[in-house]
Short mmCIF file of C-alpha atoms and ligand atoms in Angstrom, two decimals:
data_model
loop_
_atom_site.label_atom_id
_atom_site.label_comp_id
_atom_site.label_asym_id
_atom_site.label_seq_id
_atom_site.Cartn_x
_atom_site.Cartn_y
_atom_site.Cartn_z
CA MET E 1 96.92 88.61 114.05
CA GLU E 2 96.82 92.41 112.87
CA LYS E 3 93.14 94.11 112.67
CA ILE E 4 91.83 97.06 111.25
CA VAL E 5 89.29 98.67 113.90
CA ILE E 6 86.67 101.62 112.45
CA GLU E 7 84.72 103.14 114.33
CA GLY E 8 81.69 104.70 111.66
CA GLY E 9 79.76 107.79 111.26
CA TYR E 10 82.86 110.54 109.81
CA CYS E 11 82.37 112.98 107.50
CA LEU E 12 86.30 112.60 105.74
CA GLU E 13 87.63 115.53 104.53
CA GLY E 14 90.76 117.23 103.19
CA THR E 15 93.45 116.20 101.02
CA VAL E 16 94.82 113.13 100.37
CA ALA E 17 97.97 111.71 97.71
CA VAL E 18 97.78 108.23 95.19
CA SER E 19 100.58 106.31 95.16
CA GLY E 20 102.09 104.53 91.98
CA ALA E 21 99.90 101.63 90.48
CA LYS E 22 100.71 98.84 91.87
CA ASN E 23 99.48 96.78 88.57
CA ALA E 24 101.63 99.05 86.66
CA ALA E 25 105.20 98.89 89.00
CA LEU E 26 104.64 94.90 88.94
CA PRO E 27 105.39 94.36 85.20
CA ILE E 28 107.80 97.90 84.99
CA LEU E 29 110.14 96.25 87.61
CA VAL E 30 110.34 92.60 86.16
CA SER E 31 111.47 94.43 82.51
CA SER E 32 114.47 95.00 83.84
CA LEU E 33 115.20 91.74 83.47
CA LEU E 34 115.76 92.44 79.82
CA THR E 35 118.39 94.77 80.09
CA GLU E 36 121.92 95.17 81.44
CA GLY E 37 123.06 97.98 83.92
CA TRP E 38 120.91 100.06 86.49
CA ASN E 39 117.34 100.51 85.99
CA THR E 40 115.71 103.77 88.18
CA PHE E 41 112.33 103.28 88.66
CA ASP E 42 110.50 106.65 90.61
CA ASN E 43 106.86 106.66 92.62
CA VAL E 44 107.31 103.16 93.19
CA PRO E 45 104.67 102.15 96.18
CA ASP E 46 105.58 100.80 99.28
CA LEU E 47 103.79 97.38 99.13
CA LYS E 48 103.81 93.47 99.71
CA ASP E 49 103.70 92.77 96.36
CA ILE E 50 106.65 94.75 95.57
CA THR E 51 108.69 93.35 98.26
CA THR E 52 108.10 90.29 97.23
CA ILE E 53 108.59 90.49 93.15
CA LYS E 54 112.32 92.54 94.34
CA SER E 55 113.06 89.06 96.50
CA LEU E 56 112.34 87.20 93.09
CA LEU E 57 114.73 89.54 91.49
CA ILE E 58 116.95 88.86 94.17
CA GLU E 59 116.49 85.65 93.83
CA LEU E 60 116.78 85.76 90.13
CA GLY E 61 120.63 86.82 90.00
CA ALA E 62 119.36 90.81 90.13
CA ARG E 63 120.69 93.89 92.01
CA VAL E 64 118.14 95.89 93.61
CA GLU E 65 118.40 98.97 95.50
CA THR E 66 115.12 100.95 97.31
CA SER E 67 115.25 104.45 98.91
CA GLY E 68 111.80 105.50 99.34
CA ASN E 69 109.64 105.14 96.46
CA VAL E 70 112.83 105.30 94.51
CA VAL E 71 113.76 101.61 93.36
CA LYS E 72 116.43 100.21 91.11
CA VAL E 73 117.34 97.03 89.33
CA ASP E 74 120.71 95.86 87.76
CA ALA E 75 120.12 92.96 85.77
CA SER E 76 123.57 92.05 84.75
CA GLY E 77 123.51 89.00 87.00
CA LEU E 78 121.04 87.88 85.61
CA ASN E 79 122.17 84.00 86.40
CA ARG E 80 118.98 81.68 87.39
CA TYR E 81 116.22 80.97 85.68
CA GLU E 82 113.34 79.58 88.63
CA ALA E 83 110.80 81.42 90.40
CA PRO E 84 110.03 78.90 93.15
CA TYR E 85 106.99 77.84 94.31
CA ASP E 86 107.00 79.67 97.83
CA LEU E 87 107.15 83.20 96.04
CA VAL E 88 104.58 82.49 93.57
CA ARG E 89 101.89 80.84 95.62
CA THR E 90 102.13 84.58 97.77
CA MET E 91 101.42 86.60 94.41
CA ARG E 92 100.61 84.88 91.13
CA ALA E 93 102.18 88.57 89.13
CA SER E 94 105.30 86.21 89.25
CA VAL E 95 104.47 84.65 85.99
CA LEU E 96 105.13 88.19 84.52
CA VAL E 97 108.85 86.93 84.66
CA LEU E 98 108.31 83.89 82.15
CA GLY E 99 108.52 86.72 79.34
CA PRO E 100 111.30 88.27 80.16
CA LEU E 101 113.50 84.92 81.09
CA LEU E 102 112.75 83.08 77.68
CA ALA E 103 114.10 86.63 75.79
CA ARG E 104 116.90 87.15 77.90
CA LEU E 105 117.98 83.69 78.90
CA GLY E 106 116.10 80.74 76.60
CA ARG E 107 114.56 79.43 80.12
CA ALA E 108 112.55 79.54 82.60
CA ARG E 109 111.26 77.39 85.27
CA VAL E 110 107.58 79.42 87.28
CA SER E 111 105.69 77.50 89.45
CA LEU E 112 102.05 77.42 87.95
CA PRO E 113 99.88 79.29 90.34
CA GLY E 114 97.69 77.93 91.63
CA GLY E 115 94.18 79.33 92.58
CA CYS E 116 93.12 82.32 94.15
CA ALA E 117 89.81 83.52 96.13
CA ILE E 118 88.98 85.42 93.27
CA GLY E 119 88.47 82.58 90.56
CA ALA E 120 90.43 80.18 88.84
CA ARG E 121 92.71 82.76 87.20
CA PRO E 122 94.45 80.28 84.38
CA ILE E 123 97.12 81.50 82.90
CA ASN E 124 96.85 79.06 79.22
CA LEU E 125 96.78 82.61 77.04
CA HIS E 126 100.53 83.46 78.20
CA LEU E 127 101.82 79.46 77.63
CA LYS E 128 99.75 79.13 74.49
CA GLY E 129 101.54 82.84 73.31
CA PHE E 130 105.16 81.40 74.20
CA GLU E 131 104.69 78.64 71.93
CA GLN E 132 103.36 80.22 69.34
CA LEU E 133 106.79 82.69 69.37
CA GLY E 134 108.70 79.16 69.26
CA ALA E 135 108.99 78.21 72.77
CA LEU E 136 108.69 74.41 74.44
CA ILE E 137 106.62 74.46 77.40
CA SER E 138 105.99 71.25 79.50
CA LEU E 139 104.56 71.27 83.32
CA GLU E 140 105.74 69.08 85.24
CA HIS E 141 105.80 69.04 89.17
CA GLY E 142 103.77 71.67 89.55
CA TYR E 143 106.34 73.96 87.53
CA ILE E 144 106.08 75.63 84.10
CA GLU E 145 109.46 74.47 82.19
CA ALA E 146 109.83 76.47 79.47
CA GLN E 147 112.76 77.00 76.73
CA ALA E 148 112.93 78.61 73.30
CA ARG E 149 116.99 78.50 71.74
CA SER E 150 115.02 81.45 70.06
CA LEU E 151 112.04 83.41 69.68
CA LYS E 152 110.68 84.13 66.48
CA GLY E 153 108.09 87.17 65.57
CA THR E 154 104.21 86.17 64.44
CA GLU E 155 100.83 86.89 65.19
CA ILE E 156 99.21 86.21 68.63
CA TYR E 157 95.03 85.87 68.56
CA PHE E 158 93.75 86.20 72.75
CA ASP E 159 90.87 84.45 73.38
CA VAL E 160 89.88 87.36 76.65
CA VAL E 161 91.36 90.15 77.25
CA THR E 162 94.51 89.37 79.60
CA VAL E 163 96.42 92.13 81.59
CA THR E 164 99.37 90.17 82.45
CA GLY E 165 98.74 88.25 79.41
CA THR E 166 99.37 90.66 77.15
CA GLU E 167 102.68 92.14 79.39
CA ASN E 168 103.88 88.88 79.36
CA LEU E 169 104.06 88.11 75.16
CA MET E 170 105.06 91.48 74.90
CA MET E 171 108.09 91.11 77.13
CA ALA E 172 108.76 88.30 75.57
CA ALA E 173 108.15 89.52 71.56
CA VAL E 174 110.44 92.56 72.09
CA LEU E 175 113.96 90.50 71.44
CA ALA E 176 112.44 87.98 69.38
CA GLU E 177 113.22 88.15 65.73
CA GLY E 178 111.15 90.13 63.64
CA PRO E 179 107.41 91.39 64.13
CA THR E 180 104.76 90.06 66.93
CA THR E 181 101.83 91.60 66.54
CA LEU E 182 99.51 91.05 69.92
CA ARG E 183 95.45 91.02 68.76
CA ASN E 184 92.50 91.52 71.17
CA ALA E 185 95.51 92.85 73.34
CA ALA E 186 94.01 94.05 76.84
CA ARG E 187 94.20 98.67 76.82
CA GLU E 188 94.67 98.98 80.28
CA PRO E 189 97.05 102.19 81.54
CA GLU E 190 99.13 99.78 83.09
CA VAL E 191 99.55 98.06 79.75
CA VAL E 192 100.98 101.80 78.27
CA ALA E 193 102.99 102.36 81.54
CA LEU E 194 105.05 99.53 80.12
CA ALA E 195 104.68 99.64 76.89
CA GLU E 196 106.14 103.28 77.03
CA ALA E 197 108.84 101.81 79.63
CA LEU E 198 109.60 99.29 77.17
CA ASN E 199 110.17 101.74 74.29
CA ARG E 200 112.31 103.73 76.22
CA MET E 201 114.78 101.01 77.15
CA GLY E 202 114.89 100.73 72.95
CA ALA E 203 111.64 98.16 72.34
CA GLN E 204 109.62 98.96 69.47
CA ILE E 205 106.32 98.74 70.57
CA THR E 206 103.05 100.64 68.91
CA GLY E 207 99.49 100.56 69.17
CA ALA E 208 99.93 100.26 73.67
CA GLY E 209 96.63 101.11 74.29
CA THR E 210 94.82 99.99 71.31
CA PRO E 211 93.42 95.99 70.91
CA VAL E 212 95.87 95.59 68.61
CA ILE E 213 100.02 95.87 69.66
CA THR E 214 102.73 95.65 67.16
CA ILE E 215 106.38 95.04 68.59
CA THR E 216 109.28 94.57 66.51
CA GLY E 217 112.16 92.41 67.90
CA VAL E 218 115.50 94.36 68.19
CA GLU E 219 118.86 93.20 69.34
CA ALA E 220 119.46 94.30 73.41
CA LEU E 221 117.36 96.57 75.60
CA LYS E 222 119.29 99.13 77.24
CA PRO E 223 118.53 100.62 81.43
CA THR E 224 116.35 103.55 81.42
CA SER E 225 114.14 105.51 84.07
CA PHE E 226 110.66 106.31 85.03
CA THR E 227 108.15 107.17 87.06
CA ILE E 228 105.43 104.95 87.63
CA ILE E 229 101.55 106.00 86.78
CA PRO E 230 99.60 106.31 89.73
CA ASP E 231 96.87 104.22 91.05
CA ARG E 232 93.60 104.85 89.74
CA ILE E 233 92.37 102.00 91.67
CA GLU E 234 93.11 103.86 94.84
CA THR E 235 92.02 106.79 93.76
CA GLY E 236 88.61 105.55 92.77
CA THR E 237 88.63 103.64 96.42
CA PHE E 238 88.74 107.11 97.78
CA MET E 239 86.51 108.48 95.82
CA VAL E 240 83.78 105.89 97.51
CA ALA E 241 85.46 106.63 100.47
CA ALA E 242 84.13 110.20 100.47
CA GLY E 243 80.94 109.30 98.42
CA VAL E 244 79.83 106.73 101.51
CA THR E 245 80.89 109.54 104.56
CA CYS E 246 78.87 112.27 102.72
CA GLY E 247 82.73 114.02 102.42
CA ASN E 248 84.43 116.11 100.92
CA ILE E 249 87.87 114.99 99.80
CA LYS E 250 90.55 116.28 97.26
CA ILE E 251 92.63 114.16 95.62
CA VAL E 252 96.02 114.47 94.91
CA GLY E 253 98.33 113.01 92.50
CA CYS E 254 95.83 110.94 90.03
CA GLU E 255 95.82 110.76 86.60
CA PRO E 256 91.36 111.38 85.73
CA SER E 257 91.97 110.55 82.19
CA HIS E 258 92.30 106.66 83.66
CA LEU E 259 89.36 107.13 85.48
CA ARG E 260 86.63 107.75 82.92
CA ALA E 261 84.44 104.86 83.42
CA ILE E 262 84.36 105.28 87.03
CA ILE E 263 83.63 109.21 87.30
CA HIS E 264 80.79 108.61 84.99
CA LYS E 265 79.06 105.93 87.51
CA PHE E 266 79.59 107.71 90.42
CA GLN E 267 77.81 111.60 88.29
CA GLN E 268 74.92 108.89 87.85
CA ALA E 269 75.14 107.94 91.22
CA GLY E 270 74.94 111.93 92.18
CA VAL E 271 78.09 112.40 93.74
CA THR E 272 79.97 115.30 92.28
CA VAL E 273 83.44 114.85 91.19
CA GLN E 274 85.40 118.30 90.21
CA GLN E 275 88.56 118.26 87.62
CA GLU E 276 90.82 120.77 89.79
CA ALA E 277 94.10 121.48 88.55
CA ASP E 278 96.47 119.12 90.68
CA GLY E 279 93.13 116.64 91.45
CA LEU E 280 90.03 115.38 91.31
CA ARG E 281 87.48 117.19 94.43
CA ILE E 282 84.67 114.64 95.46
CA LEU E 283 82.14 115.90 97.26
CA GLY E 284 79.42 113.29 98.89
CA THR E 285 75.80 113.31 99.19
CA GLU E 286 72.98 112.21 101.33
CA LYS E 287 70.72 111.48 98.56
CA ILE E 288 72.64 108.57 96.49
CA CYS E 289 70.95 107.58 93.20
CA SER E 290 71.17 103.71 92.78
CA VAL E 291 73.19 102.56 89.00
CA ASP E 292 73.79 99.71 87.65
CA VAL E 293 77.30 98.48 87.18
CA LYS E 294 79.11 95.69 85.13
CA THR E 295 82.22 95.21 84.94
CA LEU E 296 84.62 95.14 81.59
CA PRO E 297 88.14 95.31 80.40
CA TYR E 298 89.73 98.61 80.25
CA PRO E 299 88.24 101.47 79.37
CA GLY E 300 84.87 99.61 80.87
CA PHE E 301 84.27 100.14 84.45
CA PRO E 302 87.46 98.32 85.97
CA THR E 303 86.34 94.45 88.10
CA ASP E 304 88.90 95.61 90.90
CA MET E 305 86.47 98.25 91.69
CA GLN E 306 83.85 96.40 91.71
CA GLY E 307 83.56 96.05 96.06
CA GLN E 308 84.97 99.13 96.31
CA PHE E 309 81.28 100.35 94.53
CA MET E 310 78.86 98.33 95.55
CA VAL E 311 79.19 99.46 99.58
CA LEU E 312 78.73 103.21 97.59
CA MET E 313 75.50 101.21 96.54
CA CYS E 314 74.14 99.72 99.82
CA LEU E 315 73.45 103.11 100.68
CA ALA E 316 71.97 104.42 97.85
CA ASN E 317 68.22 105.04 97.66
CA GLY E 318 67.06 101.86 95.42
CA LEU E 319 68.23 98.71 93.48
CA SER E 320 71.78 98.57 91.68
CA VAL E 321 72.58 95.23 89.37
CA ILE E 322 76.19 94.50 89.36
CA SER E 323 77.12 92.43 86.97
CA GLU E 324 80.83 91.00 87.34
CA THR E 325 82.19 89.43 84.04
CA ILE E 326 85.81 89.39 84.66
CA PHE E 327 86.09 86.94 87.60
CA GLU E 328 84.19 84.07 88.27
CA ASN E 329 84.03 84.36 91.89
CA ARG E 330 84.28 88.25 93.01
CA PHE E 331 81.53 87.93 95.12
CA ILE E 332 82.97 86.71 98.79
CA HIS E 333 82.83 90.61 100.42
CA VAL E 334 78.95 90.06 99.66
CA SER E 335 78.99 87.40 103.12
CA GLU E 336 80.81 90.09 104.83
CA LEU E 337 78.85 93.19 103.65
CA GLN E 338 75.46 91.20 105.04
CA ARG E 339 76.76 90.66 108.28
CA MET E 340 76.67 94.27 108.22
CA GLY E 341 73.71 94.62 107.34
CA ALA E 342 73.69 94.97 103.71
CA ASP E 343 71.22 93.55 101.77
CA ILE E 344 72.08 92.09 98.43
CA THR E 345 71.17 89.03 96.64
CA VAL E 346 73.48 87.37 94.69
CA SER E 347 73.21 84.90 91.47
CA GLY E 348 75.73 83.52 89.79
CA THR E 349 78.15 86.61 88.34
CA THR E 350 74.97 88.93 89.27
CA ALA E 351 74.57 91.27 92.53
CA VAL E 352 71.65 92.95 93.01
CA VAL E 353 72.03 95.51 96.25
CA ARG E 354 69.14 97.20 97.04
CA GLY E 355 70.32 100.24 99.08
CA GLY E 356 68.99 102.60 101.80
CA ARG E 357 68.93 101.06 104.90
CA GLY E 358 72.37 101.94 106.01
CA LEU E 359 75.03 99.43 107.48
CA THR E 360 76.25 98.60 111.48
CA GLY E 361 79.16 98.07 112.43
CA ALA E 362 80.54 94.17 112.45
CA PRO E 363 83.20 92.45 112.53
CA VAL E 364 84.26 90.29 110.11
CA MET E 365 86.94 89.35 107.23
CA ALA E 366 88.95 90.32 104.11
CA THR E 367 89.61 87.45 101.88
CA ASP E 368 91.18 89.67 98.89
CA LEU E 369 93.26 93.02 98.50
CA ARG E 370 90.28 94.62 96.94
CA ALA E 371 87.37 93.16 99.14
CA SER E 372 88.65 94.38 102.43
CA ALA E 373 88.96 97.47 100.97
CA SER E 374 85.32 97.72 100.43
CA LEU E 375 85.29 96.36 104.81
CA ILE E 376 86.77 99.33 105.11
CA LEU E 377 84.99 101.89 103.44
CA ALA E 378 81.44 99.86 104.31
CA GLY E 379 83.37 100.23 108.55
CA LEU E 380 83.15 103.95 107.56
CA ALA E 381 79.90 104.04 106.64
CA ALA E 382 78.32 102.21 109.46
CA ARG E 383 76.91 102.68 112.56
CA GLY E 384 78.91 101.32 115.50
CA THR E 385 82.35 99.65 115.05
CA THR E 386 83.68 97.20 112.93
CA GLU E 387 86.46 94.79 112.98
CA ILE E 388 88.78 93.60 110.09
CA SER E 389 90.56 90.68 110.52
CA ARG E 390 93.30 88.89 108.07
CA VAL E 391 94.34 92.70 107.03
CA TYR E 392 97.23 91.27 105.53
CA HIS E 393 95.86 91.29 102.12
CA ILE E 394 95.39 94.67 101.99
CA ASP E 395 98.80 95.80 102.76
CA ARG E 396 99.52 93.71 99.34
CA GLY E 397 97.64 97.08 97.81
CA TYR E 398 97.29 99.81 99.50
CA GLU E 399 100.11 102.07 100.79
CA CYS E 400 99.49 102.45 104.98
CA ILE E 401 95.79 103.38 103.43
CA GLU E 402 93.96 103.42 107.47
CA LYS E 403 96.79 105.93 108.08
CA LYS E 404 95.89 108.42 104.50
CA LEU E 405 92.10 106.97 105.72
CA ALA E 406 92.67 108.86 109.23
CA GLN E 407 94.29 111.97 107.99
CA LEU E 408 91.03 112.49 105.80
CA GLY E 409 88.92 112.60 109.62
CA GLY E 410 88.53 108.67 109.88
CA HIS E 411 88.35 106.64 113.07
CA LEU E 412 90.14 104.29 112.41
CA TRP E 413 93.55 102.21 113.93
CA ARG E 414 95.67 98.57 113.29
CA THR E 415 95.88 96.92 116.57
C1 LIG M 501 95.58 91.71 85.82
O1 LIG M 501 95.08 89.97 86.38
C2 LIG M 501 95.43 92.32 87.71
N1 LIG M 501 96.37 91.73 88.29
C3 LIG M 501 93.89 92.32 88.36
O2 LIG M 501 94.37 93.12 89.28
C4 LIG M 501 92.73 92.61 87.80
O3 LIG M 501 91.80 92.02 88.54
C5 LIG M 501 92.58 91.67 86.70
O4 LIG M 501 94.04 91.92 85.94
C6 LIG M 501 91.61 92.45 85.81
O5 LIG M 501 91.79 93.35 85.43
C7 LIG M 501 97.67 92.61 87.40
O6 LIG M 501 97.94 93.17 86.99
C8 LIG M 501 99.06 91.86 88.36
P1 LIG M 501 93.60 88.87 83.53
P2 LIG M 501 95.08 89.44 85.89
O7 LIG M 501 94.42 87.96 82.65
O8 LIG M 501 96.32 89.65 84.27
C9 LIG M 501 91.02 84.58 82.32
C10 LIG M 501 94.39 92.84 91.92
O9 LIG M 501 93.71 93.20 93.09
N2 LIG M 501 92.23 84.21 81.79
O10 LIG M 501 93.20 90.01 82.32
O11 LIG M 501 95.99 87.84 86.74
C11 LIG M 501 90.98 85.06 83.77
O12 LIG M 501 90.68 83.54 84.58
C12 LIG M 501 94.62 92.28 91.29
O13 LIG M 501 95.25 94.18 91.67
C13 LIG M 501 92.21 83.25 81.01
O14 LIG M 501 91.05 82.43 80.80
O15 LIG M 501 93.91 88.79 84.89
C14 LIG M 501 89.79 86.08 84.04
O16 LIG M 501 88.62 86.30 83.71
C15 LIG M 501 93.61 90.98 91.47
N3 LIG M 501 93.21 82.77 80.37
C16 LIG M 501 90.29 87.20 82.85
O17 LIG M 501 90.77 86.29 82.00
C17 LIG M 501 94.58 83.03 80.97
O18 LIG M 501 96.05 82.52 80.39
C18 LIG M 501 90.93 88.52 82.59
O19 LIG M 501 91.94 88.05 83.71
C19 LIG M 501 94.35 85.12 81.52
C20 LIG M 501 93.69 85.36 82.24
#
């Protein structure tokens, strides 16, 4: 079992480039199922989850070619509509094929994703939306059976903001008959990127990035080329790396306009964030101030940055109240941070971090993608050696994170 070993206490300095966003690449790669002919996607991160979604596209009959960070997909040969359990089990974002398969083939059979470390993560709103578009949905033997002779545009209201729910329904509606309006839609940059890619394929989508998205169905879409947006969560993770090591890091290739809430919280915490021509410069400080954080749908503070920011608050000089409003079980990293000396009290979906004691290295275990990133950050800040096991979680969402941090002066390696 691979581990990442970290010798803490070294300042990180230098320049690091962020990769393409995993959560933009996944839906955009899947959207190629809506077209016939070669789509070319650039700046696709080389991640385990991307490998998984490419395998799924091939399983469905598409052709996929990869050259570095360029991925080409031709779904002309789409001839199967089943996403098998063993693929969906490893990556719940596989449910994103439901919309395109219904739109293109009028049929889909996708394993219902099981639970996840951070929460139940149901997809009831995806399925309710498909039914409103005219699909027949049933659940048999752990699989979602969906079929629709035709999809007819309608008004869909999301009871809660759902990122992949918005993306799934958007992809189903682009070939439906007539207009569809998605209300209380997710506003994430990854949703906007998907809408832009679909519009380049010939879709007619307006309002992406606002709570009301309108999709006017068209006859067919054509293949396109598209560059994946930078990963705002990887960017935020490197920002914390500078903050917890009192470092001086230049992050290039990032999109600061996607990071407003994160930058605001860093400035409140006393970490300097300077916008430069080609990226962001982060200057850590010995005197980190405690700030409260509440995770919210975009443009609020992202839940995927909650664990990483908690590590910064462990080094701050007071009390920080961190409220997790998106997922019901996203404090798993707390018990691992406590093994490193963190003083954190959890009550329901609120964690109170009492900073100032510093962290000490320890053997810890990664439990989910973003929690494992927070353990790496804690190891960089801790006195002594940290060993992180189950690092396969980290490889799902970060491209060679230990190499990127090592070239910034971090003392860490994979065993
Ligand atoms: C996306 O997950 C991201 N994944 C997650 O990133 C991210 O944490 C999450 O959005 C929130 O920003 C991808 O984009 C591939 P949701 P998603 O549907 O779409 C509830 C990472 O580490 N809900 O926005 O699955 C749900 O339980 C991952 O990269 C329903 O109740 O999240 C949750 O409480 C982790 N019914 C809330 O909505 C539904 O039908 C938000 O979930 C759908 C969601």
